[in-house]
Tab-separated table of C-alpha atoms and ligand atoms in Angstrom:
chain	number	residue	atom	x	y	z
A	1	UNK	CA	15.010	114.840	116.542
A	2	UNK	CA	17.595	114.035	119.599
A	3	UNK	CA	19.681	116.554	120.829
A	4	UNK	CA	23.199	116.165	121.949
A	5	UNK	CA	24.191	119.755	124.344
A	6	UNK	CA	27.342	121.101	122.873
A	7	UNK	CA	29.134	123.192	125.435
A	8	UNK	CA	31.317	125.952	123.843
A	9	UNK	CA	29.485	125.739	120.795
A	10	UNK	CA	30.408	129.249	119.537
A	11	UNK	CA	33.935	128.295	119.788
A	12	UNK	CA	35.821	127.033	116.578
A	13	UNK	CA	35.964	123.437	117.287
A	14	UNK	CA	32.489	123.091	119.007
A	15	UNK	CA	30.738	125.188	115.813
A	16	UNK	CA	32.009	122.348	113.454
A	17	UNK	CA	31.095	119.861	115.684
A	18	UNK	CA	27.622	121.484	115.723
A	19	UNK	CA	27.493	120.771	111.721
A	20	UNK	CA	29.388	117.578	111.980
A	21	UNK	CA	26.074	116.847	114.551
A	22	UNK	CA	23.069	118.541	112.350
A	23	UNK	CA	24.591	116.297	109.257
A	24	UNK	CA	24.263	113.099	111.310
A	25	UNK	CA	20.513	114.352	112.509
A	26	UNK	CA	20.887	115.549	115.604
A	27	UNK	CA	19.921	118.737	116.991
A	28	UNK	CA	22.941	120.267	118.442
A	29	UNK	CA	22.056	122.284	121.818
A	30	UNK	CA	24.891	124.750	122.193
A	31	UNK	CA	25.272	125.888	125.953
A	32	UNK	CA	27.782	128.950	125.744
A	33	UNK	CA	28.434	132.504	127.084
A	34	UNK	CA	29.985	133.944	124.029
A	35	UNK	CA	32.852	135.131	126.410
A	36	UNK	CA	35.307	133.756	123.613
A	37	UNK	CA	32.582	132.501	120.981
A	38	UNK	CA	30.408	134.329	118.291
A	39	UNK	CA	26.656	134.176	118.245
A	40	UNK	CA	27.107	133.924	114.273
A	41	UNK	CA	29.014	130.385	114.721
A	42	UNK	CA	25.550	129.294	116.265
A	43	UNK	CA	24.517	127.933	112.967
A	44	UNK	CA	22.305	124.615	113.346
A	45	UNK	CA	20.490	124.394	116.606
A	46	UNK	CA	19.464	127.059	119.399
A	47	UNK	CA	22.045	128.984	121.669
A	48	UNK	CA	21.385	128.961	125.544
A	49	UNK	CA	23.785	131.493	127.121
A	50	UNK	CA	24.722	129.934	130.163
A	51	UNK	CA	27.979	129.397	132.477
A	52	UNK	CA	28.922	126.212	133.253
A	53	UNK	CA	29.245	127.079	136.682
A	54	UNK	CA	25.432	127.958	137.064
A	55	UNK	CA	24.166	124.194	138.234
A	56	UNK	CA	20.580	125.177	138.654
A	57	UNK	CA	21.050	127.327	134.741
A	58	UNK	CA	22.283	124.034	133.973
A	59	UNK	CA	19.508	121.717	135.413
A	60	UNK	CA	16.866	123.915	133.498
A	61	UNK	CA	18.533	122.870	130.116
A	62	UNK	CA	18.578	119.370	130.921
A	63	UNK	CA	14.904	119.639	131.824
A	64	UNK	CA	14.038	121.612	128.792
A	65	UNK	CA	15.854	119.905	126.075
A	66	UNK	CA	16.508	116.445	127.312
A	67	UNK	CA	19.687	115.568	125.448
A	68	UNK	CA	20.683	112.365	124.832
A	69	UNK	CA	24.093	113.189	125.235
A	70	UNK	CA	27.055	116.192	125.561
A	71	UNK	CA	29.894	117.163	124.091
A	72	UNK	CA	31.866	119.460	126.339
A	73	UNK	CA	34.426	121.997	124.857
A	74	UNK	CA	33.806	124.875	126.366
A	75	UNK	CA	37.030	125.996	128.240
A	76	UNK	CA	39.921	128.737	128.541
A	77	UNK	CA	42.905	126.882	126.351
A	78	UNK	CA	45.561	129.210	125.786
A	79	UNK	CA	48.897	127.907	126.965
A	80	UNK	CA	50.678	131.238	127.851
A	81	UNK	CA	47.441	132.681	129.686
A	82	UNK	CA	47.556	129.509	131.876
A	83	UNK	CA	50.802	130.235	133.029
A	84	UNK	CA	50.128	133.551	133.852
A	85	UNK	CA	46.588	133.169	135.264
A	86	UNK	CA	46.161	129.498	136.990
A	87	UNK	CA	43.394	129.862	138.492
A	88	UNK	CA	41.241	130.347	135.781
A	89	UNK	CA	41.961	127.394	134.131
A	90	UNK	CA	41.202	125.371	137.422
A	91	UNK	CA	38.169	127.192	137.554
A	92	UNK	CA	36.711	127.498	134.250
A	93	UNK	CA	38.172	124.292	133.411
A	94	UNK	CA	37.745	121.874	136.431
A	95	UNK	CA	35.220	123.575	137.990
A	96	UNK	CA	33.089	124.264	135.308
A	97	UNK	CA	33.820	120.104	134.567
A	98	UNK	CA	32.417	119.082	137.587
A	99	UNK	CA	29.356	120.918	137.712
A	100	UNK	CA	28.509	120.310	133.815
A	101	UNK	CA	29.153	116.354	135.000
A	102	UNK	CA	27.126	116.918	138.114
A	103	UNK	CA	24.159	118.121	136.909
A	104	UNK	CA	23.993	115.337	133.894
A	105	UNK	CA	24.504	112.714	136.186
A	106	UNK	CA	21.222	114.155	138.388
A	107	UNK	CA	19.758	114.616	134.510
A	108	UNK	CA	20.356	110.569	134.131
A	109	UNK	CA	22.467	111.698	130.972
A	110	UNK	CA	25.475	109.276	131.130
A	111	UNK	CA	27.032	109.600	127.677
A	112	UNK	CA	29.889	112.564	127.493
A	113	UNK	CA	32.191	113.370	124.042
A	114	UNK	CA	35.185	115.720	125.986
A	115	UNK	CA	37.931	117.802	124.830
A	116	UNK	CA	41.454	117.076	126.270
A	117	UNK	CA	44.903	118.048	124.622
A	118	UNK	CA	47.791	116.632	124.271
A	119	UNK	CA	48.755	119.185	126.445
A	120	UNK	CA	48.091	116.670	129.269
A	121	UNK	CA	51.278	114.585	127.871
A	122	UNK	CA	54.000	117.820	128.513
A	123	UNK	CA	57.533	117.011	127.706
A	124	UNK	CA	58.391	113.667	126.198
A	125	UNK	CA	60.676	114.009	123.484
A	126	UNK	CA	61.566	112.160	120.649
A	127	UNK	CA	58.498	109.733	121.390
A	128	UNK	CA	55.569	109.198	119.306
A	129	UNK	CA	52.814	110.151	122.835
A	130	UNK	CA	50.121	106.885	122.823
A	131	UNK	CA	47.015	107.040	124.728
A	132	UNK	CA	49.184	104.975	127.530
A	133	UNK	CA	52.539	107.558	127.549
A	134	UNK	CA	52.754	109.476	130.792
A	135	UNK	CA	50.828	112.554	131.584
A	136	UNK	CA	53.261	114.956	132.987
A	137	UNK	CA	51.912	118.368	132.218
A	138	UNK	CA	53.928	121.678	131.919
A	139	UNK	CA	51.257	124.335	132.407
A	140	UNK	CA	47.797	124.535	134.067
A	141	UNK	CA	45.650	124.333	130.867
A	142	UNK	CA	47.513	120.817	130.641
A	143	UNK	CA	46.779	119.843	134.252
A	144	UNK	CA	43.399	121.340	134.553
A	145	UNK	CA	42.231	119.070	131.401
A	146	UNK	CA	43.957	115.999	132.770
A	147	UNK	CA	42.190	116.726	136.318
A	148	UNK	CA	39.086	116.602	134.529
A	149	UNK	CA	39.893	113.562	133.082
A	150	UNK	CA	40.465	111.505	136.134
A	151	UNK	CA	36.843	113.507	137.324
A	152	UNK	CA	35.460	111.588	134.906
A	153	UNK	CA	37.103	108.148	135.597
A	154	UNK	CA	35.626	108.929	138.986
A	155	UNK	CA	32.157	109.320	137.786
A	156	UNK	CA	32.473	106.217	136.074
A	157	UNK	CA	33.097	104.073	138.294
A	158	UNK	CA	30.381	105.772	140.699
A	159	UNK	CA	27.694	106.727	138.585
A	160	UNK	CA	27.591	105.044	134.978
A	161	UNK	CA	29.062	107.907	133.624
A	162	UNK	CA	30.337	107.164	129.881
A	163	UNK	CA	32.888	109.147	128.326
A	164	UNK	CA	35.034	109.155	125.192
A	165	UNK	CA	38.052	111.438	125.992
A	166	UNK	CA	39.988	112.934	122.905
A	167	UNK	CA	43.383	114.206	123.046
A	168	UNK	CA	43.262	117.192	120.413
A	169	UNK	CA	46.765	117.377	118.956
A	170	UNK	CA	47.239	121.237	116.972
A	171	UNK	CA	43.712	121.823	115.103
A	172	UNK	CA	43.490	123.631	112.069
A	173	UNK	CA	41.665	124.184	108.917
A	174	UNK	CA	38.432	125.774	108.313
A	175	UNK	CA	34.699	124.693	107.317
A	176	UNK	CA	35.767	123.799	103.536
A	177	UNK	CA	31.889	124.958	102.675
A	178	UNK	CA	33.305	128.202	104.089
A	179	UNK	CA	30.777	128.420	107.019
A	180	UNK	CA	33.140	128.367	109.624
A	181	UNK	CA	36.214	128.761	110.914
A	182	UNK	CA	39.418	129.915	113.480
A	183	UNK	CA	38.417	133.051	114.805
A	184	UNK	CA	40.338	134.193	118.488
A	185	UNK	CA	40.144	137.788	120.101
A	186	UNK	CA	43.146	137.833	120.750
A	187	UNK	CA	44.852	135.262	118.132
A	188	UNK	CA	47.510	133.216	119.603
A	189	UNK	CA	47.398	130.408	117.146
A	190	UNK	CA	50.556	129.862	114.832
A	191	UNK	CA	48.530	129.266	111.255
A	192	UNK	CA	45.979	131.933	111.636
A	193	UNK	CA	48.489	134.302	112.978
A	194	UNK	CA	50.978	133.876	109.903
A	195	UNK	CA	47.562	134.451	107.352
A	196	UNK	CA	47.666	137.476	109.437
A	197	UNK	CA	51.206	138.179	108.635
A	198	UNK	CA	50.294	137.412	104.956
A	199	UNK	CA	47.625	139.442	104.865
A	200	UNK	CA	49.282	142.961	106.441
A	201	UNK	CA	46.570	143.023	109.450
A	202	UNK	CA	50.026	142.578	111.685
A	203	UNK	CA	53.565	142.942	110.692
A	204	UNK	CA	55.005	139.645	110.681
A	205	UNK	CA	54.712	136.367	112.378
A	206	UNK	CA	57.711	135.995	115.435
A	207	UNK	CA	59.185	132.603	115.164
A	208	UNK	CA	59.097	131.803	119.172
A	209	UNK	CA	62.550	129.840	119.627
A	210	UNK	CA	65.099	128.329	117.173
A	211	UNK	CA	67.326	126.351	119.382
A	212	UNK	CA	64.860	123.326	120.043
A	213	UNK	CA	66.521	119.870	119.855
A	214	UNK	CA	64.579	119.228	116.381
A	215	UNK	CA	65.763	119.051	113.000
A	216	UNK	CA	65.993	122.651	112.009
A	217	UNK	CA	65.686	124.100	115.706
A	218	UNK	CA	61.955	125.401	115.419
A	219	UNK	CA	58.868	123.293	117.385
A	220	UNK	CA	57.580	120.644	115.739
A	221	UNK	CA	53.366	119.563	116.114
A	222	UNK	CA	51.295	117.136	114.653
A	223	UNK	CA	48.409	119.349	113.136
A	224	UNK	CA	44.799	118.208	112.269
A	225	UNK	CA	42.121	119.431	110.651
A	226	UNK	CA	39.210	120.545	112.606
A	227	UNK	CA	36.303	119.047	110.278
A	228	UNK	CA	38.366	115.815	110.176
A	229	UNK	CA	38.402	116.501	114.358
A	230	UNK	CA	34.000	117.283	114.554
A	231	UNK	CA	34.075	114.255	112.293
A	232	UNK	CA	35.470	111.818	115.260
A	233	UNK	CA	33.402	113.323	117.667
A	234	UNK	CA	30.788	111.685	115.692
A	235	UNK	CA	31.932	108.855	115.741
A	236	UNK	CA	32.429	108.683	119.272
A	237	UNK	CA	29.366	109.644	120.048
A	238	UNK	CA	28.342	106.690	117.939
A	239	UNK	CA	30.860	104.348	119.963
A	240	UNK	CA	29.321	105.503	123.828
A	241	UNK	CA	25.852	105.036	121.711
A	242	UNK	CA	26.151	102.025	120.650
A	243	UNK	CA	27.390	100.424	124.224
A	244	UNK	CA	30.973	100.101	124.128
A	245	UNK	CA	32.741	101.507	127.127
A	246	UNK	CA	35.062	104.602	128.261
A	247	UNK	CA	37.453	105.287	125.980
A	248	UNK	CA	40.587	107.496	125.617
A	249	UNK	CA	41.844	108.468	122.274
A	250	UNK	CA	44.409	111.075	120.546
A	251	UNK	CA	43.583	112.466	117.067
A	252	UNK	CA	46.222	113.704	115.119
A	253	UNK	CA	47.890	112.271	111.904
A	254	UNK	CA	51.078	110.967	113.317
A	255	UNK	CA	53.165	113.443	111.237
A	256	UNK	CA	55.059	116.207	112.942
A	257	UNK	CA	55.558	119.733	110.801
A	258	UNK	CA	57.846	122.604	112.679
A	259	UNK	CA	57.135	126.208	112.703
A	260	UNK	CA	59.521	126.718	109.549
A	261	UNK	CA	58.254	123.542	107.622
A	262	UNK	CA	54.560	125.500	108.466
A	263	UNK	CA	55.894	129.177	106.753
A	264	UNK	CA	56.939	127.208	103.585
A	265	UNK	CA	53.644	125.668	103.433
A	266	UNK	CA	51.741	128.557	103.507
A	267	UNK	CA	53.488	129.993	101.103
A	268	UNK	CA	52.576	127.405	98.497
A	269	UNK	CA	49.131	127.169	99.545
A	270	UNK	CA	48.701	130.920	99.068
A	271	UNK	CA	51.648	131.894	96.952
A	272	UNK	CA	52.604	134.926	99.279
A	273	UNK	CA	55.100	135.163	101.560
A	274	UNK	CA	55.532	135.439	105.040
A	275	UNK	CA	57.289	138.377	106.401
A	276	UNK	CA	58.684	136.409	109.685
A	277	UNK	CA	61.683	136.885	112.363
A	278	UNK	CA	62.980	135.077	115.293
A	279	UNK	CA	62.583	135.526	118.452
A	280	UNK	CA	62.877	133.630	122.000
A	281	UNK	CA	61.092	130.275	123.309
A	282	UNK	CA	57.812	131.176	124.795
A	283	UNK	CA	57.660	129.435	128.009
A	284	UNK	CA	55.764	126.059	128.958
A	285	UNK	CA	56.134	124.857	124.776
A	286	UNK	CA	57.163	121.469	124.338
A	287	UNK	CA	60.028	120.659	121.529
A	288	UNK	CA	57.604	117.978	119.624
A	289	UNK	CA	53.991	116.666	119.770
A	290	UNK	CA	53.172	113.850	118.122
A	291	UNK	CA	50.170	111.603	118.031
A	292	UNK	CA	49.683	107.894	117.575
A	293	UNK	CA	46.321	108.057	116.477
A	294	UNK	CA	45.999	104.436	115.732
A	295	UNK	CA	43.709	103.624	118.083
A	296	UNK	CA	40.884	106.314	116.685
A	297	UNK	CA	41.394	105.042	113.153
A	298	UNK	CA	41.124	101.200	114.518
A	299	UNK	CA	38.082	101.630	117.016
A	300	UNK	CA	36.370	104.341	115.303
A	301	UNK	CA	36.591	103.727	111.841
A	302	UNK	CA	38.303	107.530	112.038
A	303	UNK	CA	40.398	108.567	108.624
A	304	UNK	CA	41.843	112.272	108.761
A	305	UNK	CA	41.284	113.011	104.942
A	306	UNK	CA	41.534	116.883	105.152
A	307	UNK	CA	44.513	117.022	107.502
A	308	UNK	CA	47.549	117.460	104.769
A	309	UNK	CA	48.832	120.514	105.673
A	310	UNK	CA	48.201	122.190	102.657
A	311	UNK	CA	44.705	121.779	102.633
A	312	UNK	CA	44.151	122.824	106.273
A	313	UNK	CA	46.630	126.292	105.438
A	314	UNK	CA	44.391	126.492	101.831
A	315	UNK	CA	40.822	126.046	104.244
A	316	UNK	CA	42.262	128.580	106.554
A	317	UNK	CA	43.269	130.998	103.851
A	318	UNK	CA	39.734	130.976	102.240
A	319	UNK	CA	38.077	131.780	105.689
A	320	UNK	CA	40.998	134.623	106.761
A	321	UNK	CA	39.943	136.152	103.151
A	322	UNK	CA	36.035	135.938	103.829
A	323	UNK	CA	35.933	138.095	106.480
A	324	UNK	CA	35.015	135.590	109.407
A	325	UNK	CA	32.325	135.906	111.973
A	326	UNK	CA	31.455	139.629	112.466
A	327	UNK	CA	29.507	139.419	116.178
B	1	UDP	N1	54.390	129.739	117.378
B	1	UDP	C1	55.340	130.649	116.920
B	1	UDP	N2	54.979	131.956	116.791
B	1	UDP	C2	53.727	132.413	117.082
B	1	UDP	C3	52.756	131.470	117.528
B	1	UDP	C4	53.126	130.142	117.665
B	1	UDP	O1	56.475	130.284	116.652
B	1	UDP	O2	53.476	133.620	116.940
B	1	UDP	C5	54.780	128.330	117.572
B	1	UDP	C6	54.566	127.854	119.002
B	1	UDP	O3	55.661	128.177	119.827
B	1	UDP	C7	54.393	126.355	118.781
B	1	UDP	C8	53.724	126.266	117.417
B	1	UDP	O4	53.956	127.527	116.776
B	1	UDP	O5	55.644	125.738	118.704
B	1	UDP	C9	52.235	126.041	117.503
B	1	UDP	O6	51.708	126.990	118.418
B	1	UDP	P1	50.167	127.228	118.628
B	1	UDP	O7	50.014	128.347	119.622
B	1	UDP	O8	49.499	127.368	117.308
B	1	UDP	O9	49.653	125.849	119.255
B	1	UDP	P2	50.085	125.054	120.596
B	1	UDP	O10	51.173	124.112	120.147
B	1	UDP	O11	50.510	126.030	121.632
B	1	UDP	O12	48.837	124.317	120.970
């Protein structure tokens, strides 16, 4: 069976890539500390706890497993954190990066699946971002993820390196099998913190800033759903696989929901309300994100059939009531 190492693996996007992986029939290789993941995400393949920063850790899984390709997620990704605490996103980030490239380029393992945000775009209003719009950043997790990405344009061009870059728009949803799903310590994350709100476990959600230049004040961002997201990374592994060359691409659906349009949704999809109040902008948030994703759903055959926002709010709803992941 091949294996394909999936960095952050224990994390919520990397776990259903891991299943996305084992359904195609590869072994997914999850390389992880479980700083921010949970062993019981580790579902489909073995768990090696190493840090990215550890080259010769990381030469010793290339020699034992032999991959025939990465996907790399693991990184720190929380907006407000990064503009607090720089220096851990260029380290964990672009550090980590440049090793985990390093040591697969001395492994001769030249195909990489990556994780980059639309994040890297940063302010650009009342534009619908391509793959080609400006990457202007507002906060280090934005610039640390577009360093990496000229990293591996580098590599590229100097060793062979071939890389399909996705720009993650808002990811949501849950593992509609129920095996999986959004699970932060602490939760910053605007869906799973209003099932929260819902659900009493905090006492309601804090609308962060009503005076954005959108159509009822409140931000507005494209949101996908994450098995629709592991899905593409499938399916770019299959387009470095079979030959074609680097290639950037966003995934979202091209429709933009605010923060209010969100709180009526969720209380359809779970027919409770949401005890909510207003508060002030949290700093580094742009006023809209949305993707073309064109270019994903012409190249890689990619269709986003989960990603109403219903469904991703009902998926998230039946994994907030199962518990989650306990350890
Ligand atoms: N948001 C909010 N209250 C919260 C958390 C998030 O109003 O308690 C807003 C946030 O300002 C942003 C949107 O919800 O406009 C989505 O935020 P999230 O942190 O989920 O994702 P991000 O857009 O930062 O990747």
């Amino acid at each position: 069976m091949e294996r394909v190492l999936v960095t952050g693996g224990a994390g919520y996007i990397g776990a259903h890539a891991c299943k996305a992986l084992a359904a195609r029939g590869f072994l997914p290789v999850v390389v992880d500390t479980l700083a921010t993941g949970w062993r019981d995400a580790v579902q489909f393949g073995p768990l090696v706890e190493v840090d990215l920063s550890d080259r010769a850790a990381l030469d010793a899984v290339f020699a034992d497993h032999a991959p025939v390709a990465v996907m790399h997620f693991a990184a720190s990704s929380l907006v407000g954190e990064a503009r607090q605490n720089p220096g851990k996103y260029w380290r964990n980030n672009v550090l980590g990066s440049l090793t985990l490239v390093e040591a697969m380029v001395a492994a001769g393992c030249l195909d990489l699946v990556f994780s980059s945000t639309c994040a890297t775009y940063g302010q650009q209003d009342g534009v619908v971002l391509t793959e080609d719009s400006p990457q202007t950043p507002l906060n280090a997790y934005g610039s640390s993820k577009r360093a990496v990405e000229e990293i591996l344009r580098d590599f590229g061009a100097s060793a062979g390196l071939r890389s399909v870059i996705f720009r993650y728009f808002n990811v949501a949803g849950a593992d509609p099998d129920g095996d999986l799903g959004e699970q932060h310590r602490p939760e910053t994350h605007l869906i799973p913190l209003i099932l929260e709100a819902i659900d009493g476990q905090r006492p309601g959600l804090v609308i962060n800033g009503t005076d954005y230049p959108t159509h009822d004040g409140t931000c507005v961002r494209d949101y996908v759903h994450v098995s629709d997201l592991a899905d593409a990374h499938v399916r770019g592994l299959d387009w470095l696989r079979a030959g074609h060359g680097s290639r950037v691409f966003n995934l979202g659906t091209g429709a933009g929901f605010s923060v209010r349009e969100v709180l009526s949704q969720a209380r359809v999809a779970t027919g409770k309300t949401v005890p909510h109040d207003f508060g002030p902008r949290r700093g580094g948030d742009a006023a809209v994100l949305v993707s073309g994703s064109s270019r994903a759903i012409h190249d890689l055959g990619w269709s986003p059939e989960r990603s109403s926002l219903k469904m991703m709010i009902q998926d998230a709803w039946a994994w907030h009531k199962s518990g989650g992941f306990k350890r």
